[in-house]
Amino acid sequence: QLLKNILTDSELVITVEENTSIGGIGSIMCEIVVDNEITTKLKRVSLEDKQEFCFGSRDWLIENGGIKKENIVDIIRNFHNG
């Protein structure tokens, strides 16, 4: 109910995850929006859903996964203005 209230009362909601969006908080938010016919704009920011054959630290993941701070700021600006 809390997430539904947040989505209903917000004009724009952006979720950011350090994993793929499948099964994460972004997916949950999308289900709530669709199931309740909420008109809030919703944007999910997460790692791509692809198999990686590399590994590294959390910092490496953020840098190479496209979810570093600068990328997130650009995504938010483009989504809000677009």
C-alpha positions as CSV (number, residue, x, y, z in Angstrom):
1,Q,0.0,0.0,0.0
2,L,2.9,2.4,0.8
3,L,4.4,2.0,-2.7
4,K,1.0,2.5,-4.3
5,N,0.5,5.7,-2.3
6,I,3.9,7.0,-3.3
7,L,3.2,6.2,-7.0
8,T,-0.2,7.8,-6.9
9,D,1.0,11.0,-5.2
10,S,4.1,11.4,-7.4
11,E,4.4,12.9,-10.9
12,L,7.6,11.1,-11.6
13,V,9.3,8.1,-9.9
14,I,12.8,6.8,-10.8
15,T,14.2,3.6,-9.3
16,V,17.9,2.8,-9.3
17,E,19.2,-0.7,-8.8
18,E,22.7,-2.3,-8.7
19,N,21.3,-5.4,-10.4
20,T,19.2,-6.1,-13.4
21,S,15.6,-4.7,-13.3
22,I,14.0,-8.1,-13.6
23,G,12.4,-9.0,-10.3
24,G,13.7,-5.9,-8.6
25,I,12.0,-2.8,-7.1
26,G,11.5,-1.4,-10.5
27,S,9.6,-4.4,-11.6
28,I,7.4,-4.2,-8.5
29,M,6.7,-0.5,-9.2
30,C,5.8,-1.3,-12.8
31,E,3.3,-4.0,-11.7
32,I,1.7,-1.6,-9.2
33,V,1.4,1.1,-11.9
34,V,-0.2,-1.2,-14.4
35,D,-2.4,-3.2,-12.0
36,N,-3.8,0.0,-10.5
37,E,-3.9,2.1,-13.7
38,I,-1.7,4.8,-12.1
39,T,-0.6,7.5,-14.5
40,T,2.7,8.4,-12.8
41,K,5.8,8.4,-15.1
42,L,8.1,5.6,-14.0
43,K,11.7,5.1,-15.1
44,R,13.9,2.1,-14.1
45,V,17.7,2.5,-14.0
46,S,19.6,-0.7,-13.6
47,L,22.3,-3.0,-15.1
48,E,21.5,-4.4,-18.5
49,D,19.9,-7.8,-18.4
50,K,22.8,-9.7,-20.0
51,Q,25.2,-12.4,-19.1
52,E,28.6,-11.0,-18.0
53,F,31.8,-13.0,-18.3
54,C,33.8,-10.5,-16.3
55,F,33.9,-9.7,-12.6
56,G,35.2,-7.0,-10.3
57,S,34.5,-4.9,-7.4
58,R,31.3,-2.9,-6.7
59,D,33.0,0.2,-8.1
60,W,33.9,-1.8,-11.3
61,L,30.3,-2.9,-11.6
62,I,28.9,0.6,-11.2
63,E,31.4,2.0,-13.7
64,N,31.1,-0.7,-16.3
65,G,27.4,-1.3,-15.8
66,G,26.4,2.2,-16.8
67,I,25.0,3.1,-13.4
68,K,27.6,5.6,-12.2
69,K,26.3,8.8,-10.8
70,E,26.9,10.9,-14.0
71,N,25.0,8.4,-16.1
72,I,22.1,8.3,-13.7
73,V,21.9,12.1,-13.7
74,D,21.8,12.2,-17.5
75,I,19.1,9.5,-17.6
76,I,17.0,11.4,-15.1
77,R,17.4,14.7,-17.0
78,N,16.6,13.1,-20.4
79,F,13.6,11.3,-19.0
80,H,12.2,14.4,-17.2
81,N,12.7,16.6,-20.2
82,G,11.8,14.1,-22.9
